[in-house]
XYZ file of C-alpha atoms in Angstrom:
384
model
C 13.972 15.794 9.474
C 11.889 14.634 12.410
C 10.005 11.414 11.956
C 6.235 11.906 11.606
C 4.227 10.592 14.484
C 2.542 7.235 14.194
C -1.037 7.356 12.980
C -3.706 6.571 15.541
C -6.725 4.425 14.686
C -8.945 7.500 14.227
C -6.334 9.178 12.027
C -6.094 6.041 9.911
C -9.871 5.963 9.443
C -9.805 9.650 8.523
C -7.097 8.941 5.974
C -9.179 6.133 4.463
C -12.139 8.483 4.232
C -10.087 11.223 2.567
C -8.791 8.915 -0.130
C -12.194 7.289 -0.612
C -13.962 10.628 -1.090
C -11.313 11.877 -3.500
C -11.484 8.687 -5.525
C -15.279 8.741 -5.589
C -15.262 12.301 -6.914
C -12.808 11.283 -9.634
C -14.896 8.288 -10.759
C -18.296 7.704 -9.073
C -19.199 4.843 -11.415
C -16.043 2.968 -10.513
C -16.755 3.319 -6.793
C -20.295 1.983 -7.157
C -19.137 -0.849 -9.393
C -16.424 -1.770 -6.885
C -18.977 -2.009 -4.062
C -21.215 -4.273 -6.150
C -18.215 -6.330 -7.226
C -17.110 -6.765 -3.627
C -20.502 -8.170 -2.650
C -20.642 -10.480 -5.659
C -17.028 -11.579 -5.360
C -17.324 -12.495 -1.692
C -20.789 -14.099 -1.965
C -20.363 -16.414 -4.962
C -17.573 -18.636 -3.506
C -19.488 -19.042 -0.253
C -22.703 -19.936 -2.066
C -20.730 -22.366 -4.240
C -19.340 -24.103 -1.155
C -22.844 -24.420 0.317
C -24.241 -25.881 -2.936
C -21.312 -28.309 -3.171
C -22.033 -29.478 0.380
C -25.684 -30.052 -0.509
C -24.634 -31.992 -3.619
C -22.447 -34.263 -1.472
C -25.328 -34.903 0.915
C -27.683 -35.784 -1.944
C -25.061 -38.060 -3.537
C -24.677 -39.974 -0.284
C -28.473 -40.251 0.037
C -28.734 -41.441 -3.582
C -26.035 -44.043 -2.999
C -28.065 -45.247 0.011
C -31.124 -45.813 -2.213
C -33.027 -42.495 -2.237
C -34.214 -42.109 -5.861
C -35.073 -38.415 -5.608
C -31.680 -37.499 -4.092
C -29.879 -38.278 -7.371
C -31.915 -35.696 -9.299
C -31.287 -33.085 -6.613
C -27.556 -33.805 -6.725
C -27.531 -33.186 -10.496
C -29.300 -29.846 -10.016
C -26.776 -28.855 -7.367
C -23.868 -29.705 -9.677
C -25.465 -27.655 -12.473
C -25.916 -24.723 -10.085
C -22.250 -24.963 -9.110
C -21.195 -24.743 -12.772
C -23.482 -21.768 -13.412
C -22.063 -19.941 -10.399
C -18.554 -20.522 -11.738
C -19.523 -19.103 -15.162
C -21.108 -16.077 -13.492
C -17.942 -15.464 -11.495
C -15.714 -15.645 -14.599
C -17.969 -13.267 -16.548
C -17.976 -10.771 -13.717
C -14.173 -10.933 -13.361
C -13.730 -10.150 -17.062
C -15.917 -7.050 -16.783
C -14.310 -6.002 -13.528
C -10.790 -6.195 -14.989
C -11.703 -3.711 -17.729
C -13.317 -1.290 -15.280
C -10.343 -1.531 -12.908
C -7.817 -0.704 -15.641
C -9.790 2.289 -16.914
C -10.370 3.610 -13.392
C -6.727 3.127 -12.421
C -5.587 5.184 -15.416
C -8.099 7.977 -14.816
C -7.437 8.367 -11.098
C -3.658 7.984 -11.378
C -3.495 10.654 -14.080
C -5.582 13.116 -12.067
C -3.663 12.791 -8.791
C -0.200 12.759 -10.420
C -1.068 15.929 -12.345
C -1.987 17.616 -9.067
C 1.302 16.556 -7.469
C 3.551 17.713 -10.316
C 1.687 20.982 -10.836
C 2.256 21.735 -7.170
C 5.912 20.648 -7.410
C 6.677 23.131 -10.203
C 5.075 26.030 -8.311
C 6.817 25.888 -4.910
C 9.595 28.270 -3.875
C 12.884 27.788 -5.729
C 14.967 27.221 -2.607
C 12.950 24.097 -1.781
C 14.419 22.205 -4.741
C 17.726 22.091 -2.830
C 16.082 21.404 0.531
C 16.524 17.898 1.963
C 13.211 17.894 3.875
C 11.291 18.861 0.737
C 13.067 16.138 -1.251
C 12.071 13.555 1.374
C 8.433 14.658 1.298
C 8.323 14.647 -2.496
C 9.861 11.160 -2.652
C 7.244 9.769 -0.273
C 4.453 11.684 -2.013
C 5.408 10.064 -5.323
C 5.174 6.597 -3.796
C 1.711 7.454 -2.472
C 0.536 8.613 -5.913
C 1.288 5.155 -7.306
C -0.917 3.697 -4.537
C -3.746 6.207 -4.838
C -5.314 4.769 -7.991
C -5.301 1.291 -6.445
C -7.003 2.323 -3.218
C -10.448 0.986 -4.082
C -8.943 -2.300 -5.290
C -7.183 -2.741 -1.957
C -10.215 -1.619 0.030
C -12.455 -3.977 -1.937
C -10.180 -6.899 -1.134
C -10.174 -5.918 2.549
C -13.973 -5.641 2.666
C -14.346 -8.925 0.757
C -12.010 -10.667 3.200
C -13.879 -9.279 6.208
C -17.241 -10.351 4.759
C -15.915 -13.821 3.913
C -14.425 -14.341 7.382
C -17.638 -13.221 9.097
C -19.885 -15.351 6.875
C -17.582 -18.356 7.283
C -17.586 -18.031 11.065
C -21.377 -17.623 11.154
C -21.742 -20.727 8.966
C -19.458 -22.733 11.246
C -21.300 -21.567 14.357
C -24.572 -22.616 12.715
C -23.162 -26.099 12.087
C -21.468 -26.469 15.471
C -20.707 -23.665 17.859
C -17.703 -25.637 19.154
C -16.108 -25.638 15.687
C -16.812 -21.948 15.221
C -15.336 -21.073 18.628
C -12.194 -23.155 18.016
C -11.521 -21.451 14.702
C -12.225 -17.994 16.108
C -9.723 -18.497 18.935
C -7.132 -19.853 16.476
C -7.346 -16.791 14.217
C -6.572 -14.283 16.991
C -2.854 -15.179 17.591
C -2.049 -15.063 13.881
C -3.775 -11.691 13.488
C -1.863 -10.194 16.429
C 1.512 -11.406 15.106
C 0.846 -10.181 11.575
C -0.409 -6.777 12.708
C 2.629 -6.262 14.937
C 4.921 -7.179 12.068
C 2.988 -4.783 9.837
C 3.654 -1.878 12.209
C 7.365 -2.685 12.344
C 7.564 -2.816 8.553
C 5.823 0.558 8.274
C 8.177 2.191 10.767
C 11.186 0.705 8.975
C 9.948 1.883 5.566
C 9.564 5.454 6.803
C 12.848 5.469 8.700
C 15.084 4.385 5.812
C 13.616 6.358 2.912
C 16.823 8.383 2.624
C 18.990 5.246 2.632
C 16.988 3.741 -0.247
C 17.159 6.959 -2.234
C 20.932 7.246 -1.790
C 21.495 3.614 -2.764
C 19.334 3.939 -5.883
C 20.931 7.255 -6.831
C 24.436 5.801 -6.601
C 23.399 2.720 -8.591
C 22.006 4.870 -11.388
C 24.971 7.284 -11.472
C 27.783 4.743 -11.305
C 26.313 2.460 -13.945
C 26.311 5.220 -16.580
C 29.208 4.536 -19.027
C 30.286 8.186 -19.225
C 30.386 8.449 -15.426
C 31.980 5.077 -14.776
C 34.949 5.823 -17.049
C 35.795 8.983 -15.109
C 35.285 7.288 -11.735
C 37.716 4.514 -12.669
C 40.340 7.032 -13.741
C 40.251 8.586 -10.258
C 39.939 5.155 -8.527
C 36.544 6.168 -7.118
C 34.399 3.398 -8.607
C 35.078 0.939 -5.779
C 34.404 3.642 -3.190
C 31.016 4.411 -4.767
C 30.092 0.724 -4.923
C 31.030 0.258 -1.260
C 28.894 3.278 -0.336
C 25.976 1.837 -2.317
C 26.323 -1.489 -0.472
C 26.426 0.367 2.850
C 23.122 2.167 2.260
C 21.503 -0.942 0.752
C 22.447 -3.085 3.757
C 21.280 -0.413 6.173
C 17.819 -0.618 4.617
C 17.454 -4.344 3.955
C 19.434 -6.098 6.679
C 17.413 -4.600 9.532
C 14.178 -5.615 7.820
C 15.487 -9.166 7.494
C 16.535 -9.174 11.152
C 13.137 -8.316 12.558
C 11.564 -10.742 10.081
C 13.828 -13.400 11.566
C 12.844 -12.426 15.096
C 9.201 -13.191 14.237
C 9.794 -16.601 12.620
C 9.032 -18.542 15.810
C 5.921 -16.505 16.617
C 4.616 -16.784 13.065
C 5.289 -20.522 13.006
C 3.501 -20.944 16.342
C 0.457 -19.075 14.998
C 0.414 -21.275 11.872
C 0.627 -24.424 14.017
C -2.307 -23.225 16.141
C -4.370 -22.655 12.973
C -3.474 -26.106 11.617
C -4.399 -27.796 14.905
C -7.695 -25.883 15.049
C -8.537 -26.956 11.495
C -7.679 -30.585 12.310
C -9.787 -30.565 15.489
C -12.709 -28.976 13.651
C -12.639 -31.577 10.886
C -12.386 -34.417 13.409
C -15.394 -33.064 15.292
C -17.559 -32.871 12.163
C -16.439 -36.367 11.100
C -17.452 -37.772 14.501
C -20.815 -36.011 14.272
C -21.367 -37.457 10.791
C -20.446 -40.927 11.997
C -22.984 -40.633 14.804
C -25.567 -39.319 12.267
C -25.814 -35.947 14.008
C -24.820 -34.112 10.824
C -25.383 -34.970 7.124
C -22.435 -36.108 5.018
C -22.234 -32.843 3.080
C -21.451 -30.864 6.210
C -17.880 -32.161 6.047
C -17.385 -30.347 2.722
C -19.022 -27.208 4.096
C -16.907 -27.144 7.271
C -13.677 -27.874 5.382
C -14.355 -25.117 2.829
C -15.440 -22.566 5.427
C -12.472 -23.200 7.705
C -9.988 -22.991 4.830
C -11.667 -19.857 3.515
C -11.765 -18.158 6.908
C -8.061 -18.829 7.537
C -7.055 -17.840 4.017
C -9.118 -14.656 3.978
C -7.785 -13.624 7.361
C -4.234 -13.971 6.018
C -5.225 -11.962 2.952
C -6.805 -9.316 5.180
C -3.598 -8.905 7.183
C -1.496 -8.732 4.010
C -3.727 -6.082 2.462
C -3.796 -4.068 5.669
C -0.015 -4.243 5.812
C 0.233 -2.865 2.292
C -2.312 -0.104 2.888
C -0.772 0.742 6.243
C 2.524 1.612 4.555
C 0.828 3.685 1.869
C -1.397 5.481 4.368
C 1.786 6.446 6.185
C 3.030 7.897 2.884
C -0.210 9.864 2.566
C 0.794 11.956 5.581
C 3.855 13.151 3.673
C 1.753 13.632 0.534
C -0.611 15.924 2.430
C 2.312 17.804 4.018
C 3.885 18.310 0.608
C 0.632 19.534 -0.943
C 0.314 22.069 1.908
C 3.648 23.704 1.038
C 3.051 27.300 -0.054
C 3.005 27.912 -3.782
C 4.900 30.737 -5.431
C 2.598 31.936 -8.181
C 4.146 35.390 -8.596
C 4.605 35.663 -12.338
C 5.787 39.280 -12.225
C 4.914 41.938 -14.738
C 5.026 41.528 -18.500
C 7.531 43.770 -20.241
C 6.362 45.456 -23.396
C 9.956 46.300 -24.467
C 13.524 45.401 -23.398
C 14.599 47.261 -20.212
C 17.396 49.825 -20.319
C 18.811 48.648 -16.969
C 18.333 45.786 -14.470
C 19.099 46.290 -10.770
C 19.004 43.715 -7.956
C 18.900 45.158 -4.436
C 18.929 43.622 -0.942
C 19.903 40.190 -2.243
C 20.177 37.508 0.469
C 21.404 33.934 0.417
C 20.286 30.974 2.572
C 22.978 29.144 4.530
C 22.832 26.492 7.276
C 22.437 27.894 10.756
C 25.909 26.731 11.792
C 27.618 28.376 8.786
C 29.317 31.614 9.835
C 29.588 32.800 6.250
C 27.287 35.755 5.618
C 26.895 38.128 2.707
C 25.236 41.498 3.016
C 24.836 44.837 1.285
C 25.142 43.391 -2.211
C 24.208 45.698 -5.033
C 24.415 44.305 -8.513
C 23.876 46.476 -11.524
C 23.634 45.177 -15.018
C 23.615 47.778 -17.708
C 23.688 47.482 -21.439
C 27.219 47.500 -22.774
C 28.807 47.497 -19.291
C 30.456 44.825 -17.150
C 28.665 43.293 -14.158
C 29.767 45.103 -11.028
C 29.411 43.611 -7.552
C 30.056 46.040 -4.691
């Protein structure tokens, strides 16, 4: 089976749109709720960090003798607590909606897949290409119901990174620029690794299926007893290890090849965060910035770096499942055999099969032709 071509950026966006539209049709309320939840979930932590920074500034002013600053600090602390309660309440409601939506969407799309599977031509059940497509389509079905969850996390991460960078640029454009330049190497390394993981996942689908199939078959007591009698158990275990290593060892190898690059990107991020904090400390010492700006800068830098890592991780996960969607769409485009024949009102007196043909590999010279089978009541089956 030829490997499907790699998705371009436009094809990936089209795939996102296809899944999004399908999911919206299945549950419009869930889609709207997810959009609102994304905005709330990404906004509350950022607002909390800003309020905490203001509270720190007012505390420092109160310690210096400003009587009104103490009251303002108390109000800021109270606002921080209220924001935390609001976030917890929203998460509780969102968890219920997510579970209900996941069940509804997963049931609908899996029913479509299996109804199509039981209506294709009979010869496809023994076809290797069809088995590969069906295996990948099943993995995509498990992802389909979680699409909006993944997309919400991606959107929330993008919003958080943008807001954090804007906040840092508003405090000091030097700090914002340093962090922006530090994020780029890490993003490039992670995205490259994501592409390699996707290609590996698609390439070794057959190896994983063979390894899992052998594991399930050999570990059955009734099968294992017979395999041991014929001294085949060790052979089957060695074959399982062969297919398992073919899948996992290569993934570990290219992970190892990226250790240095990933470590270098992490070091760049750590240095950028250190330089940014030192710059804001120096500005506070020289009374250019209020004391609370240190809390704001530290929170925004940590959040921007963390959300960028989360964004790459989520994109990596979706990238693999979007690749599976190509096979899902190919499988769903297979022609269906809905010929149910004619209903018989009474048992037939005779059954005849004419011009019967059998499918064989192209390189198999065996051929059968001119087969006439007649089955008659009370007579033997005759093959001429």
